Short mmCIF file of C-alpha atoms in Angstrom, two decimals:
data_model
loop_
_atom_site.label_atom_id
_atom_site.label_comp_id
_atom_site.label_asym_id
_atom_site.label_seq_id
_atom_site.Cartn_x
_atom_site.Cartn_y
_atom_site.Cartn_z
CA MET A 1 0.00 0.00 0.00
CA SER A 2 1.32 3.39 -0.94
CA GLU A 3 -0.03 6.89 -0.41
CA THR A 4 0.63 7.84 -4.00
CA VAL A 5 0.24 6.58 -7.52
CA VAL A 6 3.56 6.95 -9.33
CA LEU A 7 4.01 6.16 -13.00
CA GLU A 8 6.89 6.86 -15.33
CA THR A 9 7.23 6.72 -19.06
CA GLU A 10 9.73 7.73 -21.74
CA LEU A 11 8.72 9.64 -24.83
CA LYS A 12 10.96 9.85 -27.84
CA ARG A 13 10.40 13.56 -28.30
CA PRO A 14 11.99 16.75 -26.96
CA ILE A 15 10.84 18.04 -23.59
CA GLU A 16 9.04 21.09 -25.07
CA ARG A 17 6.75 18.87 -27.09
CA VAL A 18 5.80 16.81 -24.07
CA TRP A 19 5.23 19.98 -22.05
CA ASN A 20 2.97 21.24 -24.81
CA ALA A 21 0.90 18.05 -24.69
CA LEU A 22 0.43 18.52 -20.94
CA THR A 23 -0.52 22.19 -21.12
CA ASP A 24 -2.22 22.89 -24.44
CA PRO A 25 -5.96 22.52 -23.76
CA GLU A 26 -6.74 20.96 -27.10
CA THR A 27 -3.94 18.40 -26.94
CA LEU A 28 -4.75 17.73 -23.30
CA SER A 29 -8.31 16.77 -24.24
CA LYS A 30 -7.07 14.38 -26.87
CA TRP A 31 -5.19 12.11 -24.52
CA MET A 32 -7.00 12.74 -21.23
CA LEU A 33 -10.32 12.01 -22.98
CA PHE A 34 -11.95 14.75 -20.94
CA LYS A 35 -13.28 17.67 -22.91
CA THR A 36 -11.24 20.17 -21.04
CA ASN A 37 -11.16 23.57 -22.62
CA ASP A 38 -10.41 25.84 -19.76
CA PHE A 39 -6.94 24.75 -18.72
CA GLN A 40 -4.24 27.40 -18.40
CA PRO A 41 -0.72 26.79 -17.09
CA VAL A 42 -1.00 29.60 -14.56
CA VAL A 43 -0.69 29.11 -10.82
CA GLY A 44 -4.04 29.71 -9.14
CA HIS A 45 -6.01 29.03 -12.30
CA ARG A 46 -9.05 26.86 -11.64
CA PHE A 47 -10.28 24.50 -14.30
CA GLN A 48 -12.34 21.38 -14.75
CA PHE A 49 -11.99 18.05 -16.43
CA ARG A 50 -15.38 16.87 -17.58
CA ASP A 51 -17.34 14.81 -20.09
CA ALA A 52 -15.20 11.74 -20.33
CA PRO A 53 -16.51 8.36 -21.45
CA GLY A 54 -16.83 6.09 -18.45
CA TRP A 55 -16.26 8.90 -15.99
CA ASP A 56 -19.25 10.02 -14.03
CA GLY A 57 -18.93 13.61 -12.94
CA VAL A 58 -16.55 16.49 -12.93
CA VAL A 59 -13.00 16.88 -11.65
CA ASP A 60 -12.29 20.26 -10.12
CA CYS A 61 -8.70 21.36 -10.40
CA GLU A 62 -6.47 24.25 -9.45
CA VAL A 63 -3.00 24.80 -10.85
CA ILE A 64 -0.54 24.96 -7.97
CA GLU A 65 2.84 24.71 -9.68
CA VAL A 66 4.12 25.71 -13.12
CA ASP A 67 7.80 25.57 -14.04
CA PRO A 68 8.04 25.14 -17.82
CA PRO A 69 9.05 22.75 -19.19
CA ARG A 70 9.88 20.71 -16.10
CA ARG A 71 7.11 20.79 -13.48
CA LEU A 72 3.36 21.05 -13.50
CA ALA A 73 1.02 20.31 -10.61
CA TYR A 74 -2.67 20.74 -9.97
CA THR A 75 -5.16 19.67 -7.37
CA TRP A 76 -7.64 17.00 -8.37
CA SER A 77 -10.94 16.95 -6.51
CA THR A 78 -14.00 14.85 -7.14
CA GLU A 79 -16.95 13.70 -5.11
CA GLY A 80 -15.75 11.43 -2.35
CA VAL A 81 -16.97 7.88 -2.36
CA GLY A 82 -17.79 6.11 0.87
CA SER A 83 -15.55 7.31 3.63
CA VAL A 84 -12.58 8.20 1.44
CA PRO A 85 -11.95 11.89 0.96
CA HIS A 86 -11.23 12.54 -2.62
CA SER A 87 -9.02 15.49 -3.02
CA THR A 88 -5.57 14.78 -4.34
CA VAL A 89 -2.62 16.44 -6.06
CA VAL A 90 -1.48 15.44 -9.55
CA SER A 91 2.06 16.44 -10.45
CA TRP A 92 4.10 15.99 -13.58
CA THR A 93 7.88 16.04 -13.70
CA LEU A 94 9.70 16.16 -17.03
CA THR A 95 13.38 15.38 -17.50
CA GLU A 96 15.22 15.58 -20.78
CA ASP A 97 17.57 12.73 -21.55
CA GLU A 98 20.14 12.66 -24.30
CA GLY A 99 18.97 12.24 -27.85
CA GLY A 100 15.67 14.06 -27.54
CA VAL A 101 14.09 11.58 -25.14
CA THR A 102 11.90 12.93 -22.36
CA ARG A 103 11.27 11.10 -19.15
CA LEU A 104 7.86 11.84 -17.71
CA ARG A 105 6.89 11.09 -14.14
CA LEU A 106 3.34 11.28 -12.89
CA GLU A 107 2.57 11.36 -9.21
CA GLN A 108 -0.87 11.52 -7.68
CA SER A 109 -0.76 11.94 -3.95
CA GLY A 110 -3.65 11.40 -1.59
CA PHE A 111 -3.21 14.61 0.33
CA ARG A 112 -5.99 17.10 0.50
CA PRO A 113 -5.07 20.46 -1.00
CA GLU A 114 -5.51 22.25 2.30
CA ALA A 115 -2.91 19.89 3.75
CA LYS A 116 -0.29 20.81 1.15
CA GLN A 117 2.22 21.85 3.76
CA GLU A 118 2.25 18.29 5.05
CA ILE A 119 3.60 16.84 1.85
CA GLY A 120 7.24 17.55 2.53
CA GLY A 121 7.50 17.26 6.28
CA ALA A 122 5.16 14.39 6.80
CA ARG A 123 6.29 12.15 3.99
CA TYR A 124 8.48 10.01 6.21
CA SER A 125 5.86 9.49 8.86
CA TRP A 126 3.20 8.82 6.25
CA GLN A 127 5.34 6.06 4.86
CA MET A 128 5.72 4.58 8.33
CA MET A 129 2.01 4.82 8.87
CA LEU A 130 1.20 3.11 5.61
CA ASP A 131 3.66 0.33 6.29
CA GLN A 132 1.96 -0.26 9.58
CA LEU A 133 -1.49 -0.09 8.10
CA GLN A 134 -0.60 -2.71 5.57
CA SER A 135 -0.49 -5.35 8.27
CA ILE A 136 -3.78 -4.18 9.71
CA VAL A 137 -5.48 -4.42 6.35
CA ALA A 138 -4.00 -7.83 5.72
CA GLU A 139 -5.13 -9.17 9.05
CA ALA A 140 -8.58 -7.69 9.30
CA MET B 1 -16.73 14.41 5.46
CA ARG B 2 -15.15 11.51 7.26
CA ASP B 3 -11.43 11.56 6.76
CA VAL B 4 -9.54 8.32 6.99
CA TYR B 5 -6.17 9.87 6.16
CA ARG B 6 -6.36 12.34 8.99
CA ALA B 7 -7.64 9.72 11.39
CA VAL B 8 -4.64 7.48 10.82
CA ALA B 9 -2.07 10.28 10.69
CA ASP B 10 -1.68 10.22 14.47
CA PRO B 11 0.68 7.69 16.13
CA THR B 12 -1.62 7.12 19.11
CA ARG B 13 -4.52 6.29 16.85
CA ARG B 14 -2.39 3.99 14.73
CA ARG B 15 -1.41 2.14 17.89
CA MET B 16 -5.07 1.84 18.81
CA LEU B 17 -5.84 0.37 15.42
CA ARG B 18 -3.05 -2.15 15.81
CA MET B 19 -4.31 -3.13 19.27
CA LEU B 20 -7.81 -3.60 17.92
CA ALA B 21 -6.51 -5.58 14.95
CA GLU B 22 -5.33 -8.26 17.34
CA VAL B 23 -8.57 -8.84 19.21
CA ASP B 24 -12.30 -9.02 18.56
CA GLU B 25 -13.09 -6.01 20.66
CA LEU B 26 -11.85 -4.09 23.68
CA PRO B 27 -13.61 -2.03 26.34
CA LEU B 28 -12.53 1.58 26.75
CA HIS B 29 -10.81 1.04 30.10
CA GLU B 30 -8.56 -1.69 28.68
CA ILE B 31 -7.54 0.49 25.77
CA ALA B 32 -6.98 3.46 28.08
CA ALA B 33 -4.72 1.38 30.32
CA GLN B 34 -2.24 1.07 27.44
CA PHE B 35 -1.76 4.79 26.94
CA PRO B 36 -0.08 7.43 29.11
CA MET B 37 -3.09 9.73 28.98
CA GLY B 38 -6.46 10.11 30.58
CA ARG B 39 -9.51 8.11 29.63
CA THR B 40 -11.14 11.22 28.17
CA ALA B 41 -8.21 11.78 25.81
CA VAL B 42 -8.30 8.14 24.75
CA ALA B 43 -12.04 8.37 24.16
CA LYS B 44 -11.47 11.44 21.96
CA HIS B 45 -9.01 9.53 19.78
CA LEU B 46 -11.46 6.67 19.51
CA ALA B 47 -14.20 9.11 18.54
CA ILE B 48 -12.06 10.36 15.64
CA LEU B 49 -11.45 6.79 14.52
CA LYS B 50 -15.14 6.11 14.80
CA GLU B 51 -16.00 9.15 12.74
CA ALA B 52 -13.61 7.94 10.03
CA GLY B 53 -15.41 4.60 10.11
CA LEU B 54 -12.30 2.78 11.29
CA VAL B 55 -13.75 1.55 14.58
CA ILE B 56 -17.23 0.56 15.60
CA ASP B 57 -18.41 0.90 19.18
CA ARG B 58 -21.22 -0.66 21.16
CA LYS B 59 -22.50 -0.29 24.68
CA VAL B 60 -22.39 -3.33 26.92
CA GLY B 61 -23.93 -2.38 30.22
CA ARG B 62 -22.07 0.69 31.39
CA GLU B 63 -18.98 0.22 29.29
CA THR B 64 -18.27 1.00 25.64
CA ARG B 65 -16.50 -1.62 23.59
CA TYR B 66 -14.57 -0.93 20.40
CA ARG B 67 -13.65 -3.06 17.44
CA LEU B 68 -11.77 -2.48 14.20
CA ASN B 69 -13.49 -1.85 10.91
CA ALA B 70 -10.87 -2.00 8.16
CA ALA B 71 -13.21 -1.45 5.21
CA PRO B 72 -12.33 2.26 4.76
CA LEU B 73 -8.66 1.33 4.43
CA ARG B 74 -9.55 -1.03 1.63
CA GLU B 75 -11.42 1.77 -0.10
CA ILE B 76 -8.22 3.79 -0.24
CA GLN B 77 -6.48 0.88 -1.89
CA GLU B 78 -9.30 0.50 -4.37
CA TRP B 79 -8.98 4.14 -5.35
CA LEU B 80 -5.24 3.81 -5.76
CA SER B 81 -5.59 0.87 -8.09
CA PHE B 82 -8.36 2.63 -9.97
CA TYR B 83 -6.08 5.58 -10.64
CA GLU B 84 -3.15 3.38 -11.50
CA GLN B 85 -5.21 1.94 -14.33
CA PHE B 86 -6.63 5.30 -15.27
CA TRP B 87 -3.23 6.98 -15.59
CA THR B 88 -1.59 4.02 -17.29
CA GLN B 89 -4.22 4.25 -20.00
CA ARG B 90 -3.86 8.02 -20.30
CA LEU B 91 -0.07 7.90 -20.44
CA ASP B 92 -0.25 5.35 -23.24
CA ARG B 93 -2.44 7.71 -25.22
CA LEU B 94 -0.20 10.65 -24.46
CA LYS B 95 2.87 8.74 -25.62
CA GLU B 96 1.11 7.71 -28.81
CA LEU B 97 -0.04 11.23 -29.51
CA VAL B 98 3.28 12.93 -28.78
CA GLU B 99 5.40 10.42 -30.67
CA GLU B 100 3.14 10.20 -33.71
CA ASN B 101 2.48 13.85 -34.35
CA ASN B 102 4.71 16.25 -36.24
CA GLU B 103 7.34 13.72 -37.13
#
């Protein structure tokens, strides 16, 4: 059990092109499958992901970090389900390798946006907590 | 909204969950005996766990007994695996799109 979803991929294109795909509203819609037309890579900008096949509802987002072409982060909030609060942070990290290859890392963390300050300081203790919880979940 | 993450962020409450994971149920006074704090403070922690749906309590005579309910923890895991699939699919599309276009 982990507190985050982390995925990495390599794209055989320069970093600017990958950045463009993450931040250009039209391109963003094409691969996210949401019809999202109000994205802007500006900190504090609020936008929505909506109208996706197989996705019931709207995702409310707010841009919290923009450092072209290396870092992009936004909050990701949807209706909670059951007892799980559903407000997370999605962040993208781009690294350019040699030969025009871009490494892309996606991280979605389960922190609520209002608890942003906890992300750095509490990471170690969160990991401890989750390790401990793993045994509880397994046993119960 | 009930908040599982916040409920389990505290070391005392995690210890309580571990204690309860090992038994069917425990009365408040037995739980309180394990912690260097008053019974009221222990009851407050248990109330937070209860609100997050992580423990269930019941009255037996004059005492309150607590037991673990791990279902909310499983929900977190279900969400994580949902998003793992979701993003894997999206990243595949992104890769396709970026690598195909404007050769």
